[in-house]
Amino acid sequence: MNSCCTQPVEVIAADQHRSGESCCLVMEKTSAPARAECPVSGTLSRKVQSRTLEHLLKPEKLGARRDVQYYYCKEPACTVVYFSNEDVPFFTTEHVAVKIFVKDQGAEVPVCYCFDWIRARLKQQISETGKSTAASEIAREIKAGRCVCDIKNPKGECCLGDVNLFVKNAMLVVPPL
Ligand SMILES: [Zn+2]
């Protein structure tokens, strides 16, 4: 665990931690390779923790989960979500109980899964007020220990990078008041 949760809310909100850092989450340590290639898209993918799959696979797919290392494919055009570097079945967007932000452009898809910031809510706030309070609200929740990205966000990581990028792009489309 690094120290990002001990930093001021403004620093957390600015998402200073790089992708791949564990932020405030307790990460499983396994000896499997740090990255593996998606069997369908070939995308080099990062490890995801087993508890992420445990919470996000549809109930009927939980039994297909094996005691292996899984990886998360972030390729937007690929339907594979979780796969292993071992010879076991992979899981697609059909098998996951939530919509995957990077693979589904729908307005109702969450950007932040912990606090229900769907795309439409972020856009609405920006068009009504000229700004977004999402990152600072999320940062306050993280600091208070209420963030559960490891089991709610399909990528098993903090959403702030995605939130900040989405807000930045939305502000370009809807100029600040
Ligand atoms: Zn893939």
PDB file of C-alpha atoms and ligand atoms in Angstrom:
ATOM      1  CA  MET A   1       0.000   0.000   0.000  1.00  0.00           C
ATOM      2  CA  ASN A   2       1.374   3.428  -0.785  1.00  0.00           C
ATOM      3  CA  SER A   3       0.585   6.600   1.019  1.00  0.00           C
ATOM      4  CA  CYS A   4      -1.909   8.221  -1.347  1.00  0.00           C
ATOM      5  CA  CYS A   5      -4.764   7.991   1.163  1.00  0.00           C
ATOM      6  CA  THR A   6      -2.811  10.058   3.653  1.00  0.00           C
ATOM      7  CA  GLN A   7      -2.435  12.945   1.205  1.00  0.00           C
ATOM      8  CA  PRO A   8      -4.687  16.015   1.080  1.00  0.00           C
ATOM      9  CA  VAL A   9      -8.019  15.581  -0.702  1.00  0.00           C
ATOM     10  CA  GLU A  10      -6.907  17.938  -3.520  1.00  0.00           C
ATOM     11  CA  VAL A  11      -3.859  15.778  -4.223  1.00  0.00           C
ATOM     12  CA  ILE A  12      -5.929  12.564  -4.273  1.00  0.00           C
ATOM     13  CA  ALA A  13      -8.525  14.251  -6.495  1.00  0.00           C
ATOM     14  CA  ALA A  14      -5.840  15.232  -8.981  1.00  0.00           C
ATOM     15  CA  ASP A  15      -5.017  11.522  -9.309  1.00  0.00           C
ATOM     16  CA  GLN A  16      -1.273  11.841  -8.811  1.00  0.00           C
ATOM     17  CA  HIS A  17      -0.748   8.104  -8.432  1.00  0.00           C
ATOM     18  CA  ARG A  18       0.143   6.336 -11.628  1.00  0.00           C
ATOM     19  CA  SER A  19      -1.887   3.478 -13.053  1.00  0.00           C
ATOM     20  CA  GLY A  20      -0.723   0.249 -11.503  1.00  0.00           C
ATOM     21  CA  GLU A  21      -0.044   1.670  -8.096  1.00  0.00           C
ATOM     22  CA  SER A  22      -2.234   0.112  -5.518  1.00  0.00           C
ATOM     23  CA  CYS A  23      -3.460   3.355  -4.026  1.00  0.00           C
ATOM     24  CA  CYS A  24      -5.311   2.545  -0.838  1.00  0.00           C
ATOM     25  CA  LEU A  25      -6.138  -1.009  -1.813  1.00  0.00           C
ATOM     26  CA  VAL A  26      -4.526  -4.062  -0.286  1.00  0.00           C
ATOM     27  CA  MET A  27      -3.126  -6.021  -3.213  1.00  0.00           C
ATOM     28  CA  GLU A  28      -2.683  -9.781  -3.375  1.00  0.00           C
ATOM     29  CA  LYS A  29       0.909 -10.749  -4.051  1.00  0.00           C
ATOM     30  CA  THR A  30       1.229 -13.652  -6.490  1.00  0.00           C
ATOM     31  CA  SER A  31       4.176 -15.091  -8.401  1.00  0.00           C
ATOM     32  CA  ALA A  32       2.333 -15.047 -11.773  1.00  0.00           C
ATOM     33  CA  PRO A  33       3.807 -12.749 -14.463  1.00  0.00           C
ATOM     34  CA  ALA A  34       2.895  -9.076 -13.979  1.00  0.00           C
ATOM     35  CA  ARG A  35       1.390  -8.922 -17.469  1.00  0.00           C
ATOM     36  CA  ALA A  36      -0.158 -11.388 -19.908  1.00  0.00           C
ATOM     37  CA  GLU A  37      -1.565 -11.143 -23.437  1.00  0.00           C
ATOM     38  CA  CYS A  38      -5.313 -11.339 -23.981  1.00  0.00           C
ATOM     39  CA  PRO A  39      -6.030 -14.565 -25.932  1.00  0.00           C
ATOM     40  CA  VAL A  40      -8.350 -12.696 -28.318  1.00  0.00           C
ATOM     41  CA  SER A  41      -6.954  -9.174 -28.823  1.00  0.00           C
ATOM     42  CA  GLY A  42      -3.361  -9.805 -27.768  1.00  0.00           C
ATOM     43  CA  THR A  43      -3.552  -6.753 -25.497  1.00  0.00           C
ATOM     44  CA  LEU A  44      -0.894  -6.729 -22.807  1.00  0.00           C
ATOM     45  CA  SER A  45      -2.950  -6.822 -19.636  1.00  0.00           C
ATOM     46  CA  ARG A  46      -2.428  -6.292 -15.946  1.00  0.00           C
ATOM     47  CA  LYS A  47      -3.268  -8.640 -13.116  1.00  0.00           C
ATOM     48  CA  VAL A  48      -6.621  -8.409 -11.411  1.00  0.00           C
ATOM     49  CA  GLN A  49      -7.339  -9.801  -7.973  1.00  0.00           C
ATOM     50  CA  SER A  50      -9.542 -12.834  -7.476  1.00  0.00           C
ATOM     51  CA  ARG A  51     -11.883 -10.892  -5.191  1.00  0.00           C
ATOM     52  CA  THR A  52     -12.715  -8.571  -8.088  1.00  0.00           C
ATOM     53  CA  LEU A  53     -14.034 -11.532 -10.122  1.00  0.00           C
ATOM     54  CA  GLU A  54     -15.749 -12.957  -7.059  1.00  0.00           C
ATOM     55  CA  HIS A  55     -17.843  -9.791  -6.718  1.00  0.00           C
ATOM     56  CA  LEU A  56     -18.420  -8.938 -10.367  1.00  0.00           C
ATOM     57  CA  LEU A  57     -19.022 -12.178 -12.259  1.00  0.00           C
ATOM     58  CA  LYS A  58     -22.668 -13.065 -12.769  1.00  0.00           C
ATOM     59  CA  PRO A  59     -23.741 -15.663 -10.165  1.00  0.00           C
ATOM     60  CA  GLU A  60     -24.080 -18.405 -12.782  1.00  0.00           C
ATOM     61  CA  LYS A  61     -20.473 -17.856 -13.858  1.00  0.00           C
ATOM     62  CA  LEU A  62     -18.889 -17.932 -10.407  1.00  0.00           C
ATOM     63  CA  GLY A  63     -18.490 -21.708 -10.605  1.00  0.00           C
ATOM     64  CA  ALA A  64     -16.357 -21.376 -13.735  1.00  0.00           C
ATOM     65  CA  ARG A  65     -13.765 -19.347 -11.839  1.00  0.00           C
ATOM     66  CA  ARG A  66     -10.534 -21.273 -11.206  1.00  0.00           C
ATOM     67  CA  ASP A  67      -7.819 -20.828  -8.633  1.00  0.00           C
ATOM     68  CA  VAL A  68      -5.475 -19.135 -11.119  1.00  0.00           C
ATOM     69  CA  GLN A  69      -4.189 -15.634 -11.769  1.00  0.00           C
ATOM     70  CA  TYR A  70      -6.616 -13.569 -13.843  1.00  0.00           C
ATOM     71  CA  TYR A  71      -5.823 -10.521 -15.951  1.00  0.00           C
ATOM     72  CA  TYR A  72      -8.060  -7.642 -17.083  1.00  0.00           C
ATOM     73  CA  CYS A  73      -8.207  -6.818 -20.817  1.00  0.00           C
ATOM     74  CA  LYS A  74      -8.681  -3.059 -21.242  1.00  0.00           C
ATOM     75  CA  GLU A  75      -8.954  -3.118 -25.055  1.00  0.00           C
ATOM     76  CA  PRO A  76     -12.203  -1.256 -25.912  1.00  0.00           C
ATOM     77  CA  ALA A  77     -12.978  -3.373 -28.991  1.00  0.00           C
ATOM     78  CA  CYS A  78     -12.346  -6.728 -27.258  1.00  0.00           C
ATOM     79  CA  THR A  79     -15.202  -8.478 -25.451  1.00  0.00           C
ATOM     80  CA  VAL A  80     -12.842 -10.419 -23.171  1.00  0.00           C
ATOM     81  CA  VAL A  81     -12.818  -8.942 -19.670  1.00  0.00           C
ATOM     82  CA  TYR A  82     -10.950 -11.488 -17.542  1.00  0.00           C
ATOM     83  CA  PHE A  83      -8.579 -14.198 -18.721  1.00  0.00           C
ATOM     84  CA  SER A  84      -5.764 -16.258 -17.275  1.00  0.00           C
ATOM     85  CA  ASN A  85      -2.272 -17.051 -18.500  1.00  0.00           C
ATOM     86  CA  GLU A  86      -3.212 -20.646 -17.690  1.00  0.00           C
ATOM     87  CA  ASP A  87      -5.440 -22.882 -19.810  1.00  0.00           C
ATOM     88  CA  VAL A  88      -8.854 -22.055 -18.323  1.00  0.00           C
ATOM     89  CA  PRO A  89     -11.933 -20.390 -19.880  1.00  0.00           C
ATOM     90  CA  PHE A  90     -11.970 -16.600 -20.091  1.00  0.00           C
ATOM     91  CA  PHE A  91     -14.865 -14.313 -19.155  1.00  0.00           C
ATOM     92  CA  THR A  92     -16.439 -11.786 -21.528  1.00  0.00           C
ATOM     93  CA  THR A  93     -18.638  -8.713 -21.054  1.00  0.00           C
ATOM     94  CA  GLU A  94     -21.643 -11.097 -21.131  1.00  0.00           C
ATOM     95  CA  HIS A  95     -20.374 -12.842 -18.004  1.00  0.00           C
ATOM     96  CA  VAL A  96     -19.789  -9.746 -15.892  1.00  0.00           C
ATOM     97  CA  ALA A  97     -22.662  -8.293 -13.863  1.00  0.00           C
ATOM     98  CA  VAL A  98     -21.766  -4.647 -14.549  1.00  0.00           C
ATOM     99  CA  LYS A  99     -21.125  -2.725 -17.754  1.00  0.00           C
ATOM    100  CA  ILE A 100     -17.452  -2.169 -18.492  1.00  0.00           C
ATOM    101  CA  PHE A 101     -16.606   1.538 -18.814  1.00  0.00           C
ATOM    102  CA  VAL A 102     -13.892   1.109 -21.409  1.00  0.00           C
ATOM    103  CA  LYS A 103     -15.891  -1.382 -23.527  1.00  0.00           C
ATOM    104  CA  ASP A 104     -19.351   0.197 -23.414  1.00  0.00           C
ATOM    105  CA  GLN A 105     -19.958   3.803 -24.500  1.00  0.00           C
ATOM    106  CA  GLY A 106     -23.495   3.964 -23.034  1.00  0.00           C
ATOM    107  CA  ALA A 107     -24.623   7.024 -21.060  1.00  0.00           C
ATOM    108  CA  GLU A 108     -25.680   4.818 -18.116  1.00  0.00           C
ATOM    109  CA  VAL A 109     -22.270   3.169 -17.723  1.00  0.00           C
ATOM    110  CA  PRO A 110     -20.400   4.094 -14.520  1.00  0.00           C
ATOM    111  CA  VAL A 111     -17.114   5.963 -14.669  1.00  0.00           C
ATOM    112  CA  CYS A 112     -16.835   5.653 -10.871  1.00  0.00           C
ATOM    113  CA  TYR A 113     -18.417   2.409  -9.695  1.00  0.00           C
ATOM    114  CA  CYS A 114     -18.206   3.116  -5.970  1.00  0.00           C
ATOM    115  CA  PHE A 115     -20.243   6.319  -5.921  1.00  0.00           C
ATOM    116  CA  ASP A 116     -22.436   5.919  -9.002  1.00  0.00           C
ATOM    117  CA  TRP A 117     -20.967   8.570 -11.236  1.00  0.00           C
ATOM    118  CA  ILE A 118     -22.380   7.367 -14.538  1.00  0.00           C
ATOM    119  CA  ARG A 119     -21.413   9.214 -17.749  1.00  0.00           C
ATOM    120  CA  ALA A 120     -24.823  10.927 -17.939  1.00  0.00           C
ATOM    121  CA  ARG A 121     -24.551  12.272 -14.368  1.00  0.00           C
ATOM    122  CA  LEU A 122     -21.075  13.709 -14.990  1.00  0.00           C
ATOM    123  CA  LYS A 123     -22.190  15.311 -18.259  1.00  0.00           C
ATOM    124  CA  GLN A 124     -25.336  16.739 -16.708  1.00  0.00           C
ATOM    125  CA  GLN A 125     -23.419  18.324 -13.844  1.00  0.00           C
ATOM    126  CA  ILE A 126     -20.919  19.870 -16.258  1.00  0.00           C
ATOM    127  CA  SER A 127     -23.609  21.266 -18.546  1.00  0.00           C
ATOM    128  CA  GLU A 128     -25.554  22.698 -15.590  1.00  0.00           C
ATOM    129  CA  THR A 129     -22.689  24.113 -13.541  1.00  0.00           C
ATOM    130  CA  GLY A 130     -19.717  24.309 -15.899  1.00  0.00           C
ATOM    131  CA  LYS A 131     -17.632  22.005 -13.722  1.00  0.00           C
ATOM    132  CA  SER A 132     -17.572  18.636 -12.020  1.00  0.00           C
ATOM    133  CA  THR A 133     -17.322  17.991  -8.312  1.00  0.00           C
ATOM    134  CA  ALA A 134     -16.860  14.244  -8.895  1.00  0.00           C
ATOM    135  CA  ALA A 135     -13.101  13.980  -8.375  1.00  0.00           C
ATOM    136  CA  SER A 136     -13.102  15.968  -5.127  1.00  0.00           C
ATOM    137  CA  GLU A 137     -16.158  14.108  -3.794  1.00  0.00           C
ATOM    138  CA  ILE A 138     -14.563  10.764  -4.657  1.00  0.00           C
ATOM    139  CA  ALA A 139     -11.272  11.869  -3.087  1.00  0.00           C
ATOM    140  CA  ARG A 140     -13.090  12.732   0.161  1.00  0.00           C
ATOM    141  CA  GLU A 141     -14.663   9.265   0.189  1.00  0.00           C
ATOM    142  CA  ILE A 142     -11.282   7.635  -0.490  1.00  0.00           C
ATOM    143  CA  LYS A 143      -9.743   9.568   2.381  1.00  0.00           C
ATOM    144  CA  ALA A 144     -12.600   8.453   4.626  1.00  0.00           C
ATOM    145  CA  GLY A 145     -11.875   4.831   3.668  1.00  0.00           C
ATOM    146  CA  ARG A 146     -15.188   4.288   1.867  1.00  0.00           C
ATOM    147  CA  CYS A 147     -13.797   3.487  -1.579  1.00  0.00           C
ATOM    148  CA  VAL A 148     -14.137  -0.153  -2.682  1.00  0.00           C
ATOM    149  CA  CYS A 149     -12.733  -0.003  -6.220  1.00  0.00           C
ATOM    150  CA  ASP A 150     -11.120  -3.401  -5.776  1.00  0.00           C
ATOM    151  CA  ILE A 151     -14.506  -5.126  -5.772  1.00  0.00           C
ATOM    152  CA  LYS A 152     -16.780  -2.642  -7.556  1.00  0.00           C
ATOM    153  CA  ASN A 153     -14.671  -1.380 -10.441  1.00  0.00           C
ATOM    154  CA  PRO A 154     -14.200  -4.174 -13.021  1.00  0.00           C
ATOM    155  CA  LYS A 155     -10.576  -3.204 -13.509  1.00  0.00           C
ATOM    156  CA  GLY A 156     -10.060  -3.606  -9.779  1.00  0.00           C
ATOM    157  CA  GLU A 157      -8.402  -0.235  -9.432  1.00  0.00           C
ATOM    158  CA  CYS A 158      -9.143   3.342  -8.487  1.00  0.00           C
ATOM    159  CA  CYS A 159     -11.407   5.152 -10.972  1.00  0.00           C
ATOM    160  CA  LEU A 160      -9.976   8.656 -10.529  1.00  0.00           C
ATOM    161  CA  GLY A 161      -7.799   8.524 -13.633  1.00  0.00           C
ATOM    162  CA  ASP A 162     -10.867   7.650 -15.727  1.00  0.00           C
ATOM    163  CA  VAL A 163     -13.021  10.285 -13.988  1.00  0.00           C
ATOM    164  CA  ASN A 164     -10.469  13.049 -14.522  1.00  0.00           C
ATOM    165  CA  LEU A 165      -9.961  12.159 -18.185  1.00  0.00           C
ATOM    166  CA  PHE A 166     -13.708  11.918 -18.821  1.00  0.00           C
ATOM    167  CA  VAL A 167     -14.362  15.275 -17.141  1.00  0.00           C
ATOM    168  CA  LYS A 168     -11.521  16.921 -19.068  1.00  0.00           C
ATOM    169  CA  ASN A 169     -12.951  15.698 -22.393  1.00  0.00           C
ATOM    170  CA  ALA A 170     -16.533  16.563 -21.433  1.00  0.00           C
ATOM    171  CA  MET A 171     -15.443  20.123 -20.556  1.00  0.00           C
ATOM    172  CA  LEU A 172     -14.045  20.483 -24.086  1.00  0.00           C
ATOM    173  CA  VAL A 173     -17.409  19.494 -25.556  1.00  0.00           C
ATOM    174  CA  VAL A 174     -19.399  21.577 -23.080  1.00  0.00           C
ATOM    175  CA  PRO A 175     -17.294  24.734 -22.536  1.00  0.00           C
ATOM    176  CA  PRO A 176     -17.229  25.996 -18.916  1.00  0.00           C
ATOM    177  CA  LEU A 177     -19.746  28.742 -18.194  1.00  0.00           C
TER     178      LEU A 177
HETATM  179 ZN    ZN B   1      -8.814  -8.634 -25.140  1.00  0.00          ZN
END
